Coordinates of C-alpha atoms and ligand atoms in Angstrom, one line a residue:
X123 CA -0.3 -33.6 -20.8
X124 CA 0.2 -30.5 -19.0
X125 CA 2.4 -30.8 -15.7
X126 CA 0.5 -30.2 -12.6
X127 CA 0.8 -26.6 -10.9
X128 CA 3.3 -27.2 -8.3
X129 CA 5.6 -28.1 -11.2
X130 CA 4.6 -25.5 -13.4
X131 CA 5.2 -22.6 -10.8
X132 CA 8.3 -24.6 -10.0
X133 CA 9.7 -24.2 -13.5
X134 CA 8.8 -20.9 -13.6
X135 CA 10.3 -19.6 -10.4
X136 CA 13.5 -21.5 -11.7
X137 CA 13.4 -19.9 -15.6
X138 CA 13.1 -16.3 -14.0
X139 CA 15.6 -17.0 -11.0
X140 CA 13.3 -16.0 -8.6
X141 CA 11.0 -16.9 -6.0
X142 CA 8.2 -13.6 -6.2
X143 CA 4.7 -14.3 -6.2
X144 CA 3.4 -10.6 -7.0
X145 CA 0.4 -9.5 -5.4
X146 CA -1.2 -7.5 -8.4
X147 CA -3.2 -5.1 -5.7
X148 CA -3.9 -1.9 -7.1
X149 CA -4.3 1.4 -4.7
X150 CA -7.4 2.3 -3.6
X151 CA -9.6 4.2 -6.3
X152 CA -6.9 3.7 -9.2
X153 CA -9.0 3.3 -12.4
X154 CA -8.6 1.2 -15.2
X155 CA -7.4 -1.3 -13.7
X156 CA -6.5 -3.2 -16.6
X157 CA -4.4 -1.1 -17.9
X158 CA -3.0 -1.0 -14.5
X159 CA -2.4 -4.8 -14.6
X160 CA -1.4 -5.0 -17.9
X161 CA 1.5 -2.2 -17.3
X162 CA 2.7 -3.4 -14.1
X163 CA 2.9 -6.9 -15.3
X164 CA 5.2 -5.8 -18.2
X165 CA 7.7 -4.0 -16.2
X166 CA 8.4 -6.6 -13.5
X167 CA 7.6 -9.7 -15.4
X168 CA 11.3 -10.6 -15.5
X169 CA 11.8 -11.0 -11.6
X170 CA 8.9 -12.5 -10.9
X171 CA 7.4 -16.5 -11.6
X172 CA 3.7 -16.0 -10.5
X173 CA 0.9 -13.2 -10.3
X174 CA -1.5 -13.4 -7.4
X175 CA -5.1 -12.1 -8.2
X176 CA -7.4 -11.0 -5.2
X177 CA -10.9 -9.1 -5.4
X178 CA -9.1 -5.4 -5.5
X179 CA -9.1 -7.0 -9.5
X180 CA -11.4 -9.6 -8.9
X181 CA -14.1 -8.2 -8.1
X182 CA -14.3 -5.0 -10.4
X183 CA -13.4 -6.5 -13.5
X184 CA -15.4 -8.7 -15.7
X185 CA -14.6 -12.3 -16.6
X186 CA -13.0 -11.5 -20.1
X187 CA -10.8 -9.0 -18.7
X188 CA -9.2 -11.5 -16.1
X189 CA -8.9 -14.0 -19.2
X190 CA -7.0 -11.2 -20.7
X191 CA -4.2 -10.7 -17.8
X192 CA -3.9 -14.2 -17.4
X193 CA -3.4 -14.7 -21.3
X194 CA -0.7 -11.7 -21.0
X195 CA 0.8 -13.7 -18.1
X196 CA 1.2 -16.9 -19.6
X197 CA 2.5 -15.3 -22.4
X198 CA 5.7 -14.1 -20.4
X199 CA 5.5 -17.7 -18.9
X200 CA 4.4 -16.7 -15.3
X201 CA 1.6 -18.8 -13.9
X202 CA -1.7 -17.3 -12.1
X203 CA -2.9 -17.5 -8.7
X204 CA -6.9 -16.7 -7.4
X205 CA -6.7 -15.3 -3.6
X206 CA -10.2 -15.7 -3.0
X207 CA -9.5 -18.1 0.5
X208 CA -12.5 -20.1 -0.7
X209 CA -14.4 -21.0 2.1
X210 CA -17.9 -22.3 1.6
X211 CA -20.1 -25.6 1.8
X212 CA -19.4 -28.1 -1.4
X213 CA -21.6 -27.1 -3.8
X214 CA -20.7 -23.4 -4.1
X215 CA -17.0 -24.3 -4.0
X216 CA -17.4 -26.3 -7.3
X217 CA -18.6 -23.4 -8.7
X218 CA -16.0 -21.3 -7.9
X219 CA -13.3 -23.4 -9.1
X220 CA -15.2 -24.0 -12.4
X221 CA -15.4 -19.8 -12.7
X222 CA -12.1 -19.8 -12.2
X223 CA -11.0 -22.5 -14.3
X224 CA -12.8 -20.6 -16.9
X225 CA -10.9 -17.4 -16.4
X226 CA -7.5 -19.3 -16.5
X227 CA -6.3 -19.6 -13.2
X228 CA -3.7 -21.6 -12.2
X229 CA -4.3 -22.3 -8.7
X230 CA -7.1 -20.8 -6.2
X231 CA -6.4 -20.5 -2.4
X232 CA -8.5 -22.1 -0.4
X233 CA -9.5 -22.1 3.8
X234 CA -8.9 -25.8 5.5
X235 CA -11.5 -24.2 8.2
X236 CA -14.1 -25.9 6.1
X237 CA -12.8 -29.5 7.1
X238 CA -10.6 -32.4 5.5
X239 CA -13.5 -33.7 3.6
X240 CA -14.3 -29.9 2.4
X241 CA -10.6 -29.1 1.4
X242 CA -10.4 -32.1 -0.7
X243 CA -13.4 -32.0 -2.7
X244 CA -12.0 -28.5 -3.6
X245 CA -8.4 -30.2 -4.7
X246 CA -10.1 -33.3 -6.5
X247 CA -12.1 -30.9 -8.1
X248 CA -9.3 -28.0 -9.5
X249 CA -7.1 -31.4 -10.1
X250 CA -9.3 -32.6 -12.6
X251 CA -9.0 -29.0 -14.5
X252 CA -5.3 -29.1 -13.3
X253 CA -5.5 -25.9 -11.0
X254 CA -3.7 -25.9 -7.9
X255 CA -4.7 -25.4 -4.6
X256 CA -3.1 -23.4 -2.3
X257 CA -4.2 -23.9 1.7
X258 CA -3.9 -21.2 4.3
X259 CA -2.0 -22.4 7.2
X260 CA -1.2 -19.8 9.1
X261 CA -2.2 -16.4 7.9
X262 CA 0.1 -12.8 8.1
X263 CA -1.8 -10.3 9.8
X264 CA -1.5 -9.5 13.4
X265 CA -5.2 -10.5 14.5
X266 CA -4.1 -14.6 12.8
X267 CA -3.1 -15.8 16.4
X268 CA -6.8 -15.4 17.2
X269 CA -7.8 -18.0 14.9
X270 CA -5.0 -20.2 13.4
X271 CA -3.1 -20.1 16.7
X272 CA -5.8 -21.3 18.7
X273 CA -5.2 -24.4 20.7
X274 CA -7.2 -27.4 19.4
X275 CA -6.4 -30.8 21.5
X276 CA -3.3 -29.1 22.4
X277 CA -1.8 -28.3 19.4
X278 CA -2.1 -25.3 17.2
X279 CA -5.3 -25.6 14.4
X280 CA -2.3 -24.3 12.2
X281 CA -1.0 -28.1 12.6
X282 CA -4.5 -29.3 12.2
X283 CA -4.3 -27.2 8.9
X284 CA -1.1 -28.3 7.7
X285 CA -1.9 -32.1 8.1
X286 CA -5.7 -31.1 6.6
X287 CA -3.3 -29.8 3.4
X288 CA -1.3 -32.6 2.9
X289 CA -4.4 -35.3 3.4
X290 CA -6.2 -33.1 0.5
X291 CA -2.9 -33.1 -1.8
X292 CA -2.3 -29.4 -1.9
X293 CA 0.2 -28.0 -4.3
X294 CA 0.9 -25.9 -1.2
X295 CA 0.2 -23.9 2.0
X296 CA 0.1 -20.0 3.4
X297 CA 2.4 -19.2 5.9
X298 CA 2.8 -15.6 7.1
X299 CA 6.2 -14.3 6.8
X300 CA 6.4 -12.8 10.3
X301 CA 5.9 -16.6 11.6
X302 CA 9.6 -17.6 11.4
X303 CA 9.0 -20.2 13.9
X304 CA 5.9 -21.9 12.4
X305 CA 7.9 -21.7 8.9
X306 CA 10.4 -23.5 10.2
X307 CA 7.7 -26.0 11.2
X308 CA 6.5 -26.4 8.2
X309 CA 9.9 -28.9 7.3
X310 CA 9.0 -28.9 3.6
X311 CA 5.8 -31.2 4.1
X312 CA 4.7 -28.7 0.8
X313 CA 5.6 -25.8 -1.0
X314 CA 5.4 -22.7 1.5
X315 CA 4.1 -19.2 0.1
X316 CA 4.3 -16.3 2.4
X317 CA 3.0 -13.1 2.0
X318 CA 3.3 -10.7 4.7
X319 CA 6.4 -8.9 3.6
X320 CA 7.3 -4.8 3.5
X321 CA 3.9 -3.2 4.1
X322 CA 3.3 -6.0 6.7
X323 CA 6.9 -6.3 8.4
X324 CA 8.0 -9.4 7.1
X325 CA 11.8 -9.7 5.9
X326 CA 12.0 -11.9 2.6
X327 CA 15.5 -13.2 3.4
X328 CA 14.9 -14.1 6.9
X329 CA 11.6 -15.6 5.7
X330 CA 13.4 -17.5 3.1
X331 CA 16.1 -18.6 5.5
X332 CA 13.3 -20.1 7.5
X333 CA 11.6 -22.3 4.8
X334 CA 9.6 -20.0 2.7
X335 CA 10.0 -21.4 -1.0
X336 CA 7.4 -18.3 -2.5
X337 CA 7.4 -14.7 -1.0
X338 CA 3.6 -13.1 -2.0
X339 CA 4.7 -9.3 -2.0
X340 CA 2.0 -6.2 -3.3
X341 CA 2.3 -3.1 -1.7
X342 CA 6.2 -2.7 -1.6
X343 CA 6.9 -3.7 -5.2
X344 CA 3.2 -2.3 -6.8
X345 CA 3.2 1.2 -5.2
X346 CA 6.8 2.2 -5.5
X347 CA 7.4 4.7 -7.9
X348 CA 10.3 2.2 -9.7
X349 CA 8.2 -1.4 -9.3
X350 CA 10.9 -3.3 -11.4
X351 CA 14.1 -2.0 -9.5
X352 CA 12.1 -2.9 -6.5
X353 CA 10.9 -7.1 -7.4
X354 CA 14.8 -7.2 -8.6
X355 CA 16.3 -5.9 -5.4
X356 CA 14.1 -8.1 -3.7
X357 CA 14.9 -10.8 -5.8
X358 CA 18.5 -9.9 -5.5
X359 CA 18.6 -10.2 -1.6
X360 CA 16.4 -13.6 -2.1
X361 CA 19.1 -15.6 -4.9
X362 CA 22.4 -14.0 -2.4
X363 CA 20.0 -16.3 0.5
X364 CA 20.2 -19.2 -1.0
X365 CA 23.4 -19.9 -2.6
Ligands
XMP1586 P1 1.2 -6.8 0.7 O1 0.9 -5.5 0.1 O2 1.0 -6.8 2.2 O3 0.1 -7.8 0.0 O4 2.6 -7.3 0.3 C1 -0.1 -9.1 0.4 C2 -1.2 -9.7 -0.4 O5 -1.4 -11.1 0.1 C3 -2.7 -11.1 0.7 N1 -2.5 -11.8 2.0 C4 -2.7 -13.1 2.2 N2 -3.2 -14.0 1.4 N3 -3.0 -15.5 3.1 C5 -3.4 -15.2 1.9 O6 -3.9 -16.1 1.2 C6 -2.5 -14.6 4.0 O7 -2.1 -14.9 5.1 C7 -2.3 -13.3 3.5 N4 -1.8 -12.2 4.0 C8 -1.9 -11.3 3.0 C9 -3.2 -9.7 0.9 O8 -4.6 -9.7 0.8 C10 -2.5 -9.1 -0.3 O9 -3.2 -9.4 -1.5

């Protein structure tokens, strides 16, 4: 039987030494996008353990064409991850994850604003298709203090969140890599990913240092003009971390 996500990506990010969970986000109004995809997965694929999909690809492309990327990923034994922050009543969720089960996903990430009950129907369900799920926790951009920071029977919804996570048996949360403190909070209850930095300030080795186990990086690595010397600088700085 195959091993469940959190081991899979786990074995990856140990085969390619590192950590990097590419955000495969092309720049506004490139075209052919999977050509795009398919090119920038070959050059970096040897610093990086997992691809994260969100509806810059998503959305344009059809069905067969995200079967395609995630065939060429598995074939260089990364694993796939669906940013979609699923976030709806029961039914539609299903429905979702069966799409994306179809396409071969690995894992989806999913919003724990929809409730414990919510978040785990969505687990149970990619579980049975063994697809991760990823929660948000606390999310990277500046304006995420207005909603996961908010004081809920005086602690943070992020710990409501995290504790929402763990009841559902994530393979995982989202922490924002500016957030060193609630990283650190995180005390390896699950795996942390943590997008947020580069473009969005965020410092991979301090974000490491603090508990991060996966860095979700786009812009830096995806629009630079050398994407590989880039993910293996990064990766570089991450391995020199955590000897
Ligand atoms: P950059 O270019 O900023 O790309 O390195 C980051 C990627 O990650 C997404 N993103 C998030 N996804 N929770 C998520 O699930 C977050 O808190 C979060 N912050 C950024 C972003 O949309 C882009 O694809």
């Amino acid at each position: 039987m195959t091993r469940p996500f959190r081991k899979r990506i786990a074995r990856a990010a140990d085969a390619k030494k590192s950590p990097i969970v590419l955000a495969l986000d092309p720049p506004a109004n490139r075209r052919n996008l999977s050509e795009f995809a398919a090119k920038t997965i070959r050059v970096v694929e040897q610093h990086i353990c997992a691809v994260k999909m969100n509806f810059h690809i998503i959305l344009p492309l059809s069905a067969s064409e995200i079967s395609q990327i995630n065939k060429l990923l598995h074939s260089y034994g990364l694993q796939s991850i669906a940013d979609i922050k699923l976030n709806d009543i029961e039914n539609t969720n299903e429905v979702a994850v069966e799409h994306l089960t179809r396409m071969g996903f690995d894992a989806l990430i999913a919003n724990p604003f929809i409730g414990k009950g919510g978040l785990a129907a969505i687990a149970q369900k990619a579980h049975r298709s063994n697809v991760g799920v990823i929660a948000l926790v606390y999310m990277s951009h500046p304006g995420a203090k207005e909603g996961f920071g908010l004081e809920v029977g005086g602690r943070g919804l992020y710990r409501e969140f995290l504790d929402r996570a763990a009841h559902a048996r994530a393979d995982g949360v989202v922490v924002g890599a500016a957030q060193l403190d609630i990283l650190t909070q995180m005390a390896k209850r699950l795996p942390v990913y943590s997008p947020g930095i580069g473009a969005q300030g965020g410092d991979a080795t301090r974000a490491v240092s603090s508990g991060a186990d996966y860095l979700i990086i786009g812009r830096s690595i995806v629009e630079s003009k050398q994407p590989d010397k880039v993910a293996k600088e990064i990766q570089n700085k991450i391995l020199s971390v955590r000897k």
